[in-house]
């Protein structure tokens, strides 16, 4: 009698006790509840409703029935000789084996192995290894019902773990081929597996959020085109090693294109455009931030110009409720030289800004009155020239925006401002107009290049989905 230990055990001493001949005659009668009460075998599984998964379960039922037919039949021959009749072996360390043995006393044919706190197996054997169809249950580890080869999962089977289950194909003990994983939270992962990870085409769906992801995978990560859809719309993009790489488009629930752009290392980079919740943008991105030329419209305000790290910065033109500004910006505020006009107040200002307010030398025109001089954080400050219709020019001094004194002499800076008139403004206006036209042309040209046949991309993904379903049906035939 062989002294080999059962799989998963380290038992050096065990004895075999064969029941009387009358007790060993005839085929092994398996307990009906071994499979039907097991979490592994659920004939006519009600969790899924579509035809594909119904066929999948039919195929699983066939595996079960095929095993039962073989187990209830007469013992067959093995490579080591004909099997004995059914034998009962009890291990000194606890547990037993009840089933058929080969001529060399190796577990071959069909049988039940039960080792307390270690393993329970019922199914087919070949030379002391799980081989054929069987059920294995181990404390604290996933249970499995399906096909084995040389002790490893091989073929079709179902795994049930604490937080998920899997039904599909195996090779050398790992998921390989078409299958479906279902988590306790209701997330389903259906597709082609390789080394237990999605490879080639696959689908992921979340029952609670009603979100579905369909696309190509490599090593468990998205790699290629993918479509993510849900109640709020869908997102179509290209991926590389799990991150967005290339063009992507976002559609709302009504099918309207809301965003289209180019991704580099999972962040928007290059020219993109989007429309969402009253905001529209066309322009360049870098590292996920607006960077470079752009045009934005949001909550009644518009801007055409340059961006840095998502902020309006550099030269640009903006307009809002009752105001227009052309000039330099810094971190979303007027900063540097610029021209500001309030349409309802009939007020204009040309000069220097700081932190969004007048600061430095400038010209302020209010209802026909003109002020040439300095400002300090929005207030008139120091010597200035004021022009009042019908009264000519006056030289004055201001403090904290209040007129302090009328003066006769002027400082060199004021004289220089008087002598120059306003040529700087004319030059500024001409240069601003030229720059704004160039920015508009660039943005319009790049917008045209973003036109993509998104419908064609989605059709290709749907085609692969149907192909996967066909492959799954072939496995079950």
PDB file of N, CA and C in Angstrom, residues 305-344:
ATOM      1  N   UNK A 305      -7.120  85.064 -25.394  1.00  0.00           N
ATOM      2  CA  UNK A 305      -5.736  85.423 -25.134  1.00  0.00           C
ATOM      3  C   UNK A 305      -4.926  84.258 -24.629  1.00  0.00           C
ATOM      4  N   UNK A 306      -3.962  84.555 -23.768  1.00  0.00           N
ATOM      5  CA  UNK A 306      -3.018  83.550 -23.287  1.00  0.00           C
ATOM      6  C   UNK A 306      -3.365  83.078 -21.872  1.00  0.00           C
ATOM      7  N   UNK A 307      -2.981  81.809 -21.599  1.00  0.00           N
ATOM      8  CA  UNK A 307      -3.164  81.203 -20.281  1.00  0.00           C
ATOM      9  C   UNK A 307      -1.832  80.645 -19.787  1.00  0.00           C
ATOM     10  N   UNK A 308      -1.665  80.653 -18.472  1.00  0.00           N
ATOM     11  CA  UNK A 308      -0.519  80.011 -17.822  1.00  0.00           C
ATOM     12  C   UNK A 308      -1.044  79.262 -16.598  1.00  0.00           C
ATOM     13  N   UNK A 309      -0.831  77.930 -16.557  1.00  0.00           N
ATOM     14  CA  UNK A 309      -1.289  77.092 -15.446  1.00  0.00           C
ATOM     15  C   UNK A 309      -2.779  77.285 -15.160  1.00  0.00           C
ATOM     16  N   UNK A 310      -3.559  77.419 -16.219  1.00  0.00           N
ATOM     17  CA  UNK A 310      -5.004  77.535 -16.084  1.00  0.00           C
ATOM     18  C   UNK A 310      -5.522  78.932 -15.837  1.00  0.00           C
ATOM     19  N   UNK A 311      -4.627  79.906 -15.619  1.00  0.00           N
ATOM     20  CA  UNK A 311      -5.043  81.282 -15.361  1.00  0.00           C
ATOM     21  C   UNK A 311      -4.855  82.141 -16.605  1.00  0.00           C
ATOM     22  N   UNK A 312      -5.714  83.158 -16.738  1.00  0.00           N
ATOM     23  CA  UNK A 312      -5.498  84.150 -17.791  1.00  0.00           C
ATOM     24  C   UNK A 312      -4.217  84.918 -17.452  1.00  0.00           C
ATOM     25  N   UNK A 313      -3.245  84.813 -18.328  1.00  0.00           N
ATOM     26  CA  UNK A 313      -1.952  85.436 -18.042  1.00  0.00           C
ATOM     27  C   UNK A 313      -1.212  85.726 -19.349  1.00  0.00           C
ATOM     28  N   UNK A 314      -0.691  86.963 -19.451  1.00  0.00           N
ATOM     29  CA  UNK A 314      -0.108  87.418 -20.702  1.00  0.00           C
ATOM     30  C   UNK A 314      -1.065  88.378 -21.383  1.00  0.00           C
ATOM     31  N   UNK A 315      -0.953  88.479 -22.692  1.00  0.00           N
ATOM     32  CA  UNK A 315      -1.829  89.405 -23.410  1.00  0.00           C
ATOM     33  C   UNK A 315      -3.169  88.749 -23.704  1.00  0.00           C
ATOM     34  N   UNK A 316      -4.263  89.550 -23.553  1.00  0.00           N
ATOM     35  CA  UNK A 316      -5.581  89.034 -23.877  1.00  0.00           C
ATOM     36  C   UNK A 316      -6.656  90.087 -23.782  1.00  0.00           C
ATOM     37  N   UNK A 317      -7.799  89.723 -24.290  1.00  0.00           N
ATOM     38  CA  UNK A 317      -8.962  90.627 -24.254  1.00  0.00           C
ATOM     39  C   UNK A 317     -10.095  89.935 -23.513  1.00  0.00           C
ATOM     40  N   UNK A 318     -10.689  90.635 -22.551  1.00  0.00           N
ATOM     41  CA  UNK A 318     -11.795  90.084 -21.797  1.00  0.00           C
ATOM     42  C   UNK A 318     -12.960  91.049 -21.749  1.00  0.00           C
ATOM     43  N   UNK A 319     -14.149  90.520 -21.522  1.00  0.00           N
ATOM     44  CA  UNK A 319     -15.347  91.350 -21.434  1.00  0.00           C
ATOM     45  C   UNK A 319     -16.336  90.686 -20.497  1.00  0.00           C
ATOM     46  N   UNK A 320     -17.070  91.528 -19.790  1.00  0.00           N
ATOM     47  CA  UNK A 320     -18.087  91.024 -18.870  1.00  0.00           C
ATOM     48  C   UNK A 320     -19.281  91.946 -18.843  1.00  0.00           C
ATOM     49  N   UNK A 321     -20.004  91.922 -17.753  1.00  0.00           N
ATOM     50  CA  UNK A 321     -21.210  92.728 -17.617  1.00  0.00           C
ATOM     51  C   UNK A 321     -20.831  94.208 -17.471  1.00  0.00           C
ATOM     52  N   UNK A 322     -20.857  94.939 -18.577  1.00  0.00           N
ATOM     53  CA  UNK A 322     -20.619  96.373 -18.541  1.00  0.00           C
ATOM     54  C   UNK A 322     -19.163  96.785 -18.640  1.00  0.00           C
ATOM     55  N   UNK A 323     -18.232  95.870 -18.917  1.00  0.00           N
ATOM     56  CA  UNK A 323     -16.825  96.265 -19.020  1.00  0.00           C
ATOM     57  C   UNK A 323     -16.115  95.500 -20.130  1.00  0.00           C
ATOM     58  N   UNK A 324     -15.068  96.099 -20.648  1.00  0.00           N
ATOM     59  CA  UNK A 324     -14.199  95.479 -21.647  1.00  0.00           C
ATOM     60  C   UNK A 324     -12.752  95.824 -21.297  1.00  0.00           C
ATOM     61  N   UNK A 325     -11.867  94.841 -21.443  1.00  0.00           N
ATOM     62  CA  UNK A 325     -10.463  95.081 -21.123  1.00  0.00           C
ATOM     63  C   UNK A 325      -9.580  94.415 -22.169  1.00  0.00           C
ATOM     64  N   UNK A 326      -8.588  95.161 -22.642  1.00  0.00           N
ATOM     65  CA  UNK A 326      -7.572  94.628 -23.545  1.00  0.00           C
ATOM     66  C   UNK A 326      -6.208  94.998 -22.980  1.00  0.00           C
ATOM     67  N   UNK A 327      -5.367  93.999 -22.812  1.00  0.00           N
ATOM     68  CA  UNK A 327      -4.049  94.294 -22.267  1.00  0.00           C
ATOM     69  C   UNK A 327      -3.424  93.078 -21.627  1.00  0.00           C
ATOM     70  N   UNK A 328      -2.597  93.315 -20.651  1.00  0.00           N
ATOM     71  CA  UNK A 328      -1.858  92.254 -19.983  1.00  0.00           C
ATOM     72  C   UNK A 328      -2.565  91.781 -18.716  1.00  0.00           C
ATOM     73  N   UNK A 329      -2.424  90.470 -18.478  1.00  0.00           N
ATOM     74  CA  UNK A 329      -3.066  89.829 -17.333  1.00  0.00           C
ATOM     75  C   UNK A 329      -2.009  89.074 -16.531  1.00  0.00           C
ATOM     76  N   UNK A 330      -2.333  88.857 -15.244  1.00  0.00           N
ATOM     77  CA  UNK A 330      -1.492  88.020 -14.402  1.00  0.00           C
ATOM     78  C   UNK A 330      -2.382  87.328 -13.375  1.00  0.00           C
ATOM     79  N   UNK A 331      -2.393  85.991 -13.414  1.00  0.00           N
ATOM     80  CA  UNK A 331      -3.214  85.198 -12.498  1.00  0.00           C
ATOM     81  C   UNK A 331      -4.660  85.675 -12.468  1.00  0.00           C
ATOM     82  N   UNK A 332      -5.237  85.770 -13.659  1.00  0.00           N
ATOM     83  CA  UNK A 332      -6.665  86.079 -13.844  1.00  0.00           C
ATOM     84  C   UNK A 332      -7.043  87.525 -13.540  1.00  0.00           C
ATOM     85  N   UNK A 333      -6.094  88.421 -13.345  1.00  0.00           N
ATOM     86  CA  UNK A 333      -6.421  89.826 -13.079  1.00  0.00           C
ATOM     87  C   UNK A 333      -5.641  90.735 -14.020  1.00  0.00           C
ATOM     88  N   UNK A 334      -6.150  91.997 -14.191  1.00  0.00           N
ATOM     89  CA  UNK A 334      -5.447  92.983 -15.000  1.00  0.00           C
ATOM     90  C   UNK A 334      -4.102  93.280 -14.331  1.00  0.00           C
ATOM     91  N   UNK A 335      -3.036  93.229 -15.105  1.00  0.00           N
ATOM     92  CA  UNK A 335      -1.718  93.505 -14.535  1.00  0.00           C
ATOM     93  C   UNK A 335      -0.768  93.902 -15.662  1.00  0.00           C
ATOM     94  N   UNK A 336      -0.137  95.082 -15.545  1.00  0.00           N
ATOM     95  CA  UNK A 336       0.689  95.602 -16.625  1.00  0.00           C
ATOM     96  C   UNK A 336      -0.072  96.665 -17.392  1.00  0.00           C
ATOM     97  N   UNK A 337       0.291  96.855 -18.628  1.00  0.00           N
ATOM     98  CA  UNK A 337      -0.364  97.873 -19.457  1.00  0.00           C
ATOM     99  C   UNK A 337      -1.652  97.336 -20.045  1.00  0.00           C
ATOM    100  N   UNK A 338      -2.729  98.174 -19.984  1.00  0.00           N
ATOM    101  CA  UNK A 338      -3.990  97.736 -20.544  1.00  0.00           C
ATOM    102  C   UNK A 338      -4.966  98.880 -20.747  1.00  0.00           C
ATOM    103  N   UNK A 339      -6.045  98.547 -21.442  1.00  0.00           N
ATOM    104  CA  UNK A 339      -7.093  99.528 -21.750  1.00  0.00           C
ATOM    105  C   UNK A 339      -8.403  98.972 -21.218  1.00  0.00           C
ATOM    106  N   UNK A 340      -9.059  99.732 -20.314  1.00  0.00           N
ATOM    107  CA  UNK A 340     -10.297  99.304 -19.673  1.00  0.00           C
ATOM    108  C   UNK A 340     -11.404 100.290 -19.985  1.00  0.00           C
ATOM    109  N   UNK A 341     -12.533  99.746 -20.407  1.00  0.00           N
ATOM    110  CA  UNK A 341     -13.676 100.606 -20.728  1.00  0.00           C
ATOM    111  C   UNK A 341     -14.924 100.061 -20.041  1.00  0.00           C
ATOM    112  N   UNK A 342     -15.640 100.995 -19.355  1.00  0.00           N
ATOM    113  CA  UNK A 342     -16.927 100.668 -18.746  1.00  0.00           C
ATOM    114  C   UNK A 342     -18.014 101.233 -19.654  1.00  0.00           C
ATOM    115  N   UNK A 343     -18.788 100.350 -20.278  1.00  0.00           N
ATOM    116  CA  UNK A 343     -19.727 100.778 -21.318  1.00  0.00           C
ATOM    117  C   UNK A 343     -20.866 101.619 -20.770  1.00  0.00           C
ATOM    118  N   UNK A 344     -21.349 101.343 -19.585  1.00  0.00           N
ATOM    119  CA  UNK A 344     -22.502 102.075 -19.057  1.00  0.00           C
ATOM    120  C   UNK A 344     -22.096 103.367 -18.362  1.00  0.00           C
TER     121      UNK A 344
END
